[in-house]
CSV table of C-alpha atoms in Angstrom, one decimal:
chain,number,residue,atom,x,y,z
A,1,MET,CA,112.7,82.1,12.6
A,2,VAL,CA,113.2,84.4,15.6
A,3,ASP,CA,110.7,84.1,18.5
A,4,PRO,CA,108.0,86.8,17.6
A,5,TYR,CA,107.8,87.8,21.2
A,6,PHE,CA,111.6,88.3,21.6
A,7,ARG,CA,111.8,92.0,20.9
A,8,LYS,CA,109.7,95.0,19.9
A,9,ILE,CA,110.2,96.6,16.5
A,10,VAL,CA,109.2,100.2,16.0
A,11,LEU,CA,108.3,101.2,12.4
A,12,VAL,CA,108.5,105.0,12.0
A,13,VAL,CA,106.2,106.2,9.2
A,14,ARG,CA,105.1,109.6,7.9
A,15,THR,CA,102.1,111.1,6.1
A,16,THR,CA,102.3,111.6,2.4
A,17,ARG,CA,101.7,114.9,0.5
A,18,LEU,CA,98.2,113.5,-0.4
A,19,ASP,CA,97.4,112.8,3.3
A,20,GLU,CA,98.3,116.4,4.1
A,21,LEU,CA,96.2,117.8,1.2
A,22,ILE,CA,93.2,115.8,2.3
A,23,ALA,CA,93.6,117.0,5.9
A,24,ARG,CA,93.7,120.5,4.6
A,25,PHE,CA,90.8,120.3,2.1
A,26,ASN,CA,88.7,117.6,3.8
A,27,THR,CA,88.2,115.3,0.7
A,28,LEU,CA,90.2,113.7,-2.1
A,29,ASP,CA,88.1,115.5,-4.7
A,30,GLN,CA,88.7,118.9,-3.2
A,31,ALA,CA,92.4,118.2,-2.9
A,32,ARG,CA,92.4,117.2,-6.6
A,33,PHE,CA,90.6,120.3,-7.6
A,34,TYR,CA,93.1,122.5,-5.7
A,35,VAL,CA,96.2,120.9,-7.3
A,36,GLU,CA,94.8,120.7,-10.8
A,37,HIS,CA,93.5,124.3,-10.6
A,38,LEU,CA,97.1,125.4,-10.1
A,39,GLY,CA,98.1,123.4,-13.2
A,40,ALA,CA,100.0,120.7,-11.3
A,41,ASP,CA,99.9,116.9,-12.0
A,42,PHE,CA,97.7,115.3,-9.3
A,43,SER,CA,98.6,111.8,-10.5
A,44,ASP,CA,102.0,112.3,-9.1
A,45,TYR,CA,100.5,112.8,-5.6
A,46,LEU,CA,98.4,109.6,-6.1
A,47,ALA,CA,101.4,107.6,-7.2
A,48,GLU,CA,103.6,108.7,-4.3
A,49,HIS,CA,100.8,107.9,-1.8
A,50,ARG,CA,100.1,104.5,-3.4
A,51,ASN,CA,103.8,103.5,-3.5
A,52,TYR,CA,104.3,104.5,0.1
A,53,GLN,CA,101.2,102.7,1.4
A,54,GLU,CA,102.3,99.6,-0.5
A,55,ALA,CA,105.7,99.9,1.1
A,56,VAL,CA,104.2,100.1,4.5
A,57,VAL,CA,102.2,96.9,3.9
A,58,LYS,CA,105.2,95.0,2.5
A,59,ILE,CA,107.7,95.9,5.2
A,60,SER,CA,105.1,95.3,8.0
A,61,ALA,CA,104.6,91.7,6.7
A,62,PHE,CA,108.4,91.2,6.8
A,63,LEU,CA,109.0,92.7,10.2
A,64,LYS,CA,106.2,90.8,11.9
A,65,GLU,CA,108.3,87.7,11.3
A,66,PHE,CA,110.9,89.0,13.7
A,67,GLY,CA,109.0,90.5,16.6
A,68,ILE,CA,106.1,92.6,17.9
A,69,LEU,CA,105.6,95.5,15.5
A,70,GLN,CA,104.5,98.9,16.6
A,71,TYR,CA,103.8,101.8,14.2
A,72,LEU,CA,104.9,105.3,15.1
A,73,ASP,CA,103.8,108.4,13.2
A,74,ARG,CA,106.5,111.0,12.9
A,75,ARG,CA,104.2,113.5,14.7
A,76,PHE,CA,104.5,111.6,17.9
A,77,LEU,CA,108.3,111.1,18.0
A,78,PRO,CA,108.9,113.9,20.6
A,79,ASN,CA,106.6,112.2,23.1
A,80,PHE,CA,107.4,108.5,22.4
A,81,ILE,CA,109.5,106.5,24.9
A,82,PHE,CA,111.7,104.0,23.1
A,83,GLY,CA,112.7,100.9,25.0
A,84,SER,CA,116.5,100.3,25.3
A,85,ASP,CA,116.2,97.0,23.3
A,86,ASP,CA,113.8,98.3,20.6
A,87,ARG,CA,114.7,97.8,17.0
A,88,VAL,CA,113.9,101.0,15.0
A,89,VAL,CA,113.1,100.9,11.3
A,90,VAL,CA,112.4,104.2,9.5
A,91,LEU,CA,110.5,104.2,6.2
A,92,GLY,CA,112.2,107.3,4.7
A,93,GLN,CA,112.8,110.0,3.4
A,94,ASP,CA,116.2,111.2,4.8
A,95,GLY,CA,114.6,113.9,6.9
A,96,LEU,CA,112.6,111.3,8.8
A,97,VAL,CA,115.7,109.3,9.6
A,98,ALA,CA,117.5,112.4,10.9
A,99,ASN,CA,114.5,113.4,13.0
A,100,THR,CA,114.2,110.0,14.5
A,101,LEU,CA,117.9,109.8,15.5
A,102,LYS,CA,117.4,112.9,17.8
A,103,TYR,CA,114.9,111.0,20.0
A,104,LEU,CA,116.9,107.8,20.5
A,105,GLU,CA,119.4,106.8,23.3
A,106,GLY,CA,121.7,104.4,21.5
A,107,GLN,CA,119.2,102.4,19.6
A,108,ARG,CA,120.3,101.5,16.1
A,109,VAL,CA,118.2,102.8,13.1
A,110,ILE,CA,117.6,101.0,9.9
A,111,GLY,CA,116.7,103.5,7.1
A,112,VAL,CA,114.5,102.0,4.4
A,113,ASN,CA,113.8,103.7,1.1
A,114,PRO,CA,110.1,103.2,0.2
A,115,ASP,CA,110.5,104.4,-3.4
A,116,PRO,CA,114.0,104.4,-4.8
A,117,SER,CA,112.9,105.8,-8.1
A,118,ARG,CA,111.7,108.9,-6.3
A,119,TRP,CA,114.1,109.4,-3.5
A,120,ASP,CA,117.9,109.2,-3.5
A,121,GLY,CA,118.2,108.6,0.2
A,122,ALA,CA,121.7,109.1,1.6
A,123,LEU,CA,120.4,107.8,5.0
A,124,LEU,CA,118.3,105.1,3.3
A,125,PRO,CA,120.7,102.3,2.4
A,126,PHE,CA,118.1,99.6,2.2
A,127,THR,CA,115.1,98.8,0.0
A,128,ILE,CA,112.0,96.9,1.1
A,129,GLY,CA,113.4,93.7,-0.5
A,130,ASP,CA,116.6,93.9,1.7
A,131,ILE,CA,114.8,93.5,5.0
A,132,LEU,CA,114.5,89.7,5.0
A,133,ARG,CA,118.2,89.5,4.2
A,134,ILE,CA,119.6,92.1,6.7
A,135,PHE,CA,117.1,92.0,9.6
A,136,PRO,CA,118.2,88.6,11.1
A,137,GLU,CA,121.8,90.0,11.0
A,138,GLU,CA,120.7,93.1,12.8
A,139,MET,CA,118.8,91.2,15.4
A,140,ALA,CA,122.0,89.4,16.2
A,141,ASN,CA,124.0,92.7,16.2
A,142,LYS,CA,126.0,91.6,13.2
A,143,ARG,CA,125.3,94.5,10.9
A,144,PRO,CA,127.9,97.4,10.6
A,145,VAL,CA,126.9,100.8,12.0
A,146,LYS,CA,127.9,104.3,11.1
A,147,GLU,CA,128.0,106.8,14.0
A,148,VAL,CA,126.4,110.2,13.5
A,149,SER,CA,127.6,113.3,15.4
A,150,MET,CA,124.9,115.8,16.6
A,151,ALA,CA,124.9,119.5,17.5
A,152,TRP,CA,123.5,120.8,20.8
A,153,ALA,CA,121.9,124.2,21.5
A,154,LYS,CA,121.5,125.3,25.2
A,155,LEU,CA,119.7,128.6,25.9
A,156,ASN,CA,119.8,130.8,29.0
A,157,THR,CA,116.0,130.2,29.2
A,158,GLY,CA,116.7,126.6,30.1
A,159,GLN,CA,115.5,125.3,26.7
A,160,GLU,CA,117.6,122.8,24.7
A,161,LEU,CA,117.6,121.5,21.1
A,162,LEU,CA,119.5,118.9,19.2
A,163,ALA,CA,120.3,118.9,15.5
A,164,VAL,CA,121.3,115.9,13.4
A,165,ASN,CA,121.9,118.0,10.2
A,166,ASP,CA,122.1,121.7,11.1
A,167,PHE,CA,120.8,124.6,13.2
A,168,PHE,CA,119.4,127.9,11.7
A,169,ILE,CA,119.6,130.9,14.0
A,170,GLY,CA,118.1,134.2,12.7
A,171,LYS,CA,114.8,135.8,11.8
A,172,LYS,CA,111.7,133.7,11.2
A,173,SER,CA,111.4,135.5,7.9
A,174,HIS,CA,115.1,134.9,7.0
A,175,THR,CA,115.4,138.7,6.7
A,176,SER,CA,118.0,140.8,8.6
A,177,ALA,CA,118.8,139.2,12.0
A,178,ARG,CA,120.8,141.2,14.7
A,179,TYR,CA,122.9,139.4,17.3
A,180,LEU,CA,126.3,139.3,19.0
A,181,LEU,CA,128.5,136.4,17.8
A,182,ASP,CA,131.2,135.2,20.2
A,183,THR,CA,133.7,132.5,19.3
A,184,GLY,CA,135.4,132.5,22.7
A,185,GLU,CA,138.4,134.3,21.2
A,186,GLN,CA,136.6,137.1,19.3
A,187,GLN,CA,133.2,138.6,19.2
A,188,GLU,CA,131.3,140.8,16.8
A,189,SER,CA,127.8,142.4,16.5
A,190,GLN,CA,126.3,141.3,13.2
A,191,SER,CA,123.4,141.8,10.9
A,192,SER,CA,122.8,138.9,8.5
A,193,SER,CA,120.2,136.6,7.1
A,194,GLY,CA,121.1,134.0,9.7
A,195,VAL,CA,123.8,131.7,11.1
A,196,ILE,CA,124.0,128.0,10.0
A,197,ILE,CA,125.7,125.4,12.2
A,198,SER,CA,126.3,122.1,10.4
A,199,THR,CA,127.2,118.6,11.5
A,200,GLY,CA,129.0,116.1,9.3
A,201,LEU,CA,125.8,114.5,8.3
A,202,GLY,CA,124.3,117.9,7.4
A,203,SER,CA,127.3,119.0,5.4
A,204,THR,CA,126.0,117.4,2.2
A,205,GLY,CA,123.1,119.8,2.3
A,206,TRP,CA,123.0,123.5,3.3
A,207,LEU,CA,126.8,123.6,3.9
A,208,LYS,CA,127.6,122.1,0.5
A,209,SER,CA,125.4,124.6,-1.3
A,210,ILE,CA,127.0,127.6,0.5
A,211,TYR,CA,130.6,126.3,-0.1
A,212,ALA,CA,129.8,125.7,-3.8
A,213,GLY,CA,128.7,129.3,-4.1
A,214,TRP,CA,131.8,130.6,-2.3
A,215,LYS,CA,134.0,128.4,-4.4
A,216,ALA,CA,132.5,129.7,-7.7
A,217,THR,CA,132.8,133.3,-6.5
A,218,THR,CA,136.4,133.0,-5.3
A,219,GLN,CA,137.5,131.2,-8.4
A,220,VAL,CA,136.3,134.2,-10.4
A,221,LEU,CA,138.3,136.5,-8.2
A,222,LEU,CA,141.3,134.4,-7.2
A,223,GLY,CA,141.5,131.5,-9.8
A,224,ASP,CA,142.7,128.1,-8.7
A,225,ASN,CA,143.8,129.4,-5.2
A,226,ALA,CA,140.2,129.5,-4.2
A,227,GLU,CA,140.1,125.9,-2.9
A,228,GLU,CA,142.9,126.7,-0.3
A,229,LEU,CA,140.6,129.2,1.4
A,230,LEU,CA,137.9,126.7,2.3
A,231,LEU,CA,137.7,124.6,5.4
A,232,GLU,CA,136.8,121.3,3.6
A,233,PRO,CA,137.3,120.1,0.0
A,234,VAL,CA,134.2,121.4,-1.9
A,235,ASP,CA,134.4,118.6,-4.5
A,236,LYS,CA,133.7,116.1,-1.7
A,237,GLY,CA,131.0,118.4,-0.4
A,238,ALA,CA,131.1,117.0,3.1
A,239,PHE,CA,133.1,116.0,6.1
A,240,PRO,CA,132.6,112.7,7.9
A,241,TRP,CA,129.3,112.0,9.8
A,242,GLU,CA,131.2,111.0,12.9
A,243,SER,CA,133.4,114.1,13.0
A,244,GLU,CA,134.3,115.6,16.3
A,245,HIS,CA,133.6,119.1,15.1
A,246,LEU,CA,130.9,121.3,13.6
A,247,HIS,CA,131.0,124.0,11.0
A,248,TRP,CA,129.3,127.4,11.3
A,249,TYR,CA,128.9,130.1,8.7
A,250,VAL,CA,127.1,133.5,8.5
A,251,ARG,CA,124.7,134.1,5.6
A,252,GLU,CA,124.9,137.4,3.8
A,253,PRO,CA,126.6,139.5,6.6
A,254,PHE,CA,126.0,143.2,6.2
A,255,PRO,CA,128.8,145.7,7.1
A,256,SER,CA,127.7,149.0,8.8
A,257,GLN,CA,128.8,151.4,11.5
A,258,THR,CA,127.6,149.0,14.2
A,259,THR,CA,127.8,145.6,12.5
A,260,GLY,CA,130.9,143.8,11.2
A,261,THR,CA,131.8,141.0,8.8
A,262,GLY,CA,135.0,139.8,10.3
A,263,LEU,CA,133.6,136.5,11.7
A,264,VAL,CA,131.8,134.6,8.9
A,265,ILE,CA,133.0,131.0,9.1
A,266,GLY,CA,134.6,128.6,11.5
A,267,ARG,CA,134.7,125.3,13.3
A,268,ILE,CA,133.4,124.3,16.7
A,269,GLU,CA,135.8,121.7,18.0
A,270,LYS,CA,135.0,119.2,20.7
A,271,GLY,CA,135.0,120.9,24.1
A,272,LYS,CA,134.5,124.3,22.5
A,273,ASN,CA,131.4,126.3,21.7
A,274,LEU,CA,129.9,129.2,19.8
A,275,ARG,CA,127.8,131.8,21.7
A,276,LEU,CA,125.2,134.1,20.2
A,277,ILE,CA,123.2,136.7,22.0
A,278,SER,CA,120.0,138.0,20.3
A,279,GLN,CA,119.5,141.7,19.6
A,280,MET,CA,116.1,141.1,17.9
A,281,ALA,CA,113.0,142.5,19.5
A,282,GLU,CA,110.8,139.9,17.9
A,283,ASP,CA,110.7,137.0,15.4
A,284,GLY,CA,114.1,135.6,16.3
A,285,VAL,CA,114.2,131.8,16.0
A,286,ILE,CA,116.3,128.7,16.4
A,287,PHE,CA,115.3,125.6,14.6
A,288,SER,CA,117.0,122.3,13.6
A,289,ASP,CA,117.1,120.1,10.6
A,290,GLY,CA,114.9,122.3,8.5
A,291,ILE,CA,111.8,121.9,10.7
A,292,GLU,CA,110.8,125.6,10.9
A,293,GLU,CA,107.5,125.0,12.8
A,294,ASP,CA,109.4,123.4,15.7
A,295,TYR,CA,111.4,126.6,16.5
A,296,ILE,CA,112.6,128.1,19.8
A,297,SER,CA,112.2,131.8,20.2
A,298,PHE,CA,115.4,133.8,20.1
A,299,ASN,CA,114.6,137.4,21.0
A,300,SER,CA,116.4,140.2,22.8
A,301,GLY,CA,118.6,139.1,25.6
A,302,THR,CA,118.3,135.4,24.9
A,303,GLU,CA,121.7,133.7,24.8
A,304,VAL,CA,122.5,130.3,23.1
A,305,ILE,CA,125.5,128.1,23.4
A,306,ILE,CA,126.2,125.8,20.4
A,307,SER,CA,128.5,122.8,20.9
A,308,LEU,CA,129.0,119.2,19.8
A,309,ALA,CA,126.4,117.0,21.5
A,310,ARG,CA,127.4,114.1,23.7
A,311,LYS,CA,124.6,112.1,22.2
A,312,ARG,CA,125.4,110.3,18.9
A,313,GLY,CA,123.2,108.5,16.4
A,314,TYR,CA,123.7,105.0,15.1
A,315,LEU,CA,122.7,104.1,11.5
A,316,VAL,CA,122.8,100.5,10.3
A,317,VAL,CA,124.5,100.1,7.0
C-alpha cells in the first residue's frame, strides 16, 4: 500500500439534478410536487441522486487507500489552487472533466463514470471498480495519457477565456449577432446566430451536429461529391483531441446589403488566429464549453482574438 501521506488526491464532484431542485424549492417534497405536477417521473431524479452519492462513497473509500483525499465541488473550481503533484479524479459527466481540465497546469486527470447505464462518457474511461486496479499505476506514472488541445480567447478589455470543447460568440439569446470577422487574409461584416470555434475534443459535439446537417443538405444538392467539400470526414465526426488546429464555423449567416456570407467555415492553424469585432449594442457574449452563465460580454467595439492555447490537458486512459 502507498503511504497515505505521500500525495494529495483531489476528487472533483458535482451537484445532482435533485440537489439543484431542492436548492430551488427548499424541500424534497416541494421539488417532488413541482416535477410531478409537470408530468415528469420524479423517481428518475431520486435514482440518479442515489447512484451518484453511492459512487462518491465507494470511490472515496478506494482513494483514501492511496493518499489524503480532498473533495472539490465544481462550483469552486475557478478559485481552487491545485498543487503541482496533486492527483485529480473527476466523478463525471464529460462536461465536468472538460471544465476541470481548464483549471489545471499539467496535472493528469482520471475521469470516472459514476453511472455507466446512464452516461456514455467519452471522457470517462473508468468505472468505480477500476480505481483499485489503475490508481497504483497512475501513482507510479505508468498509465498512458491522451493530450487535449484547448482554444484561447483574448479580448482587448484584458479578459481571457479557455475552452476545452468550444467557444460560442454571438447574442445571449442566440438571435441575430452583428460583428466583423477577420481571418487575417479576408474580413467580412456578418449577421448570424453566432460563431462556433471547436477543438478536437469538442468536435464530437456541436461541430459534428453541424457537419452532419451540412452533409445531408449537400448530398441532396450535389450527391456523393458532398463529402469532398467538408474539412473532416463526417462519418468519423471528429478530429484528434491533440490536433494543432481549431475549426470555426458560422451558424445561419444572413446575406444583406451590409452583411455577407463568404466566410462561413475554416481552420485556425497553430500560430494563426481568428479575430472578431463586435457590432452589437448589447447582449453580445462569449462563453466556453456550453456554460452560458459564465459568459464574457462582447458588445460594440470589443475585439476578441481566438487561437490555439499553449496550455494542454492530460487525460489518463
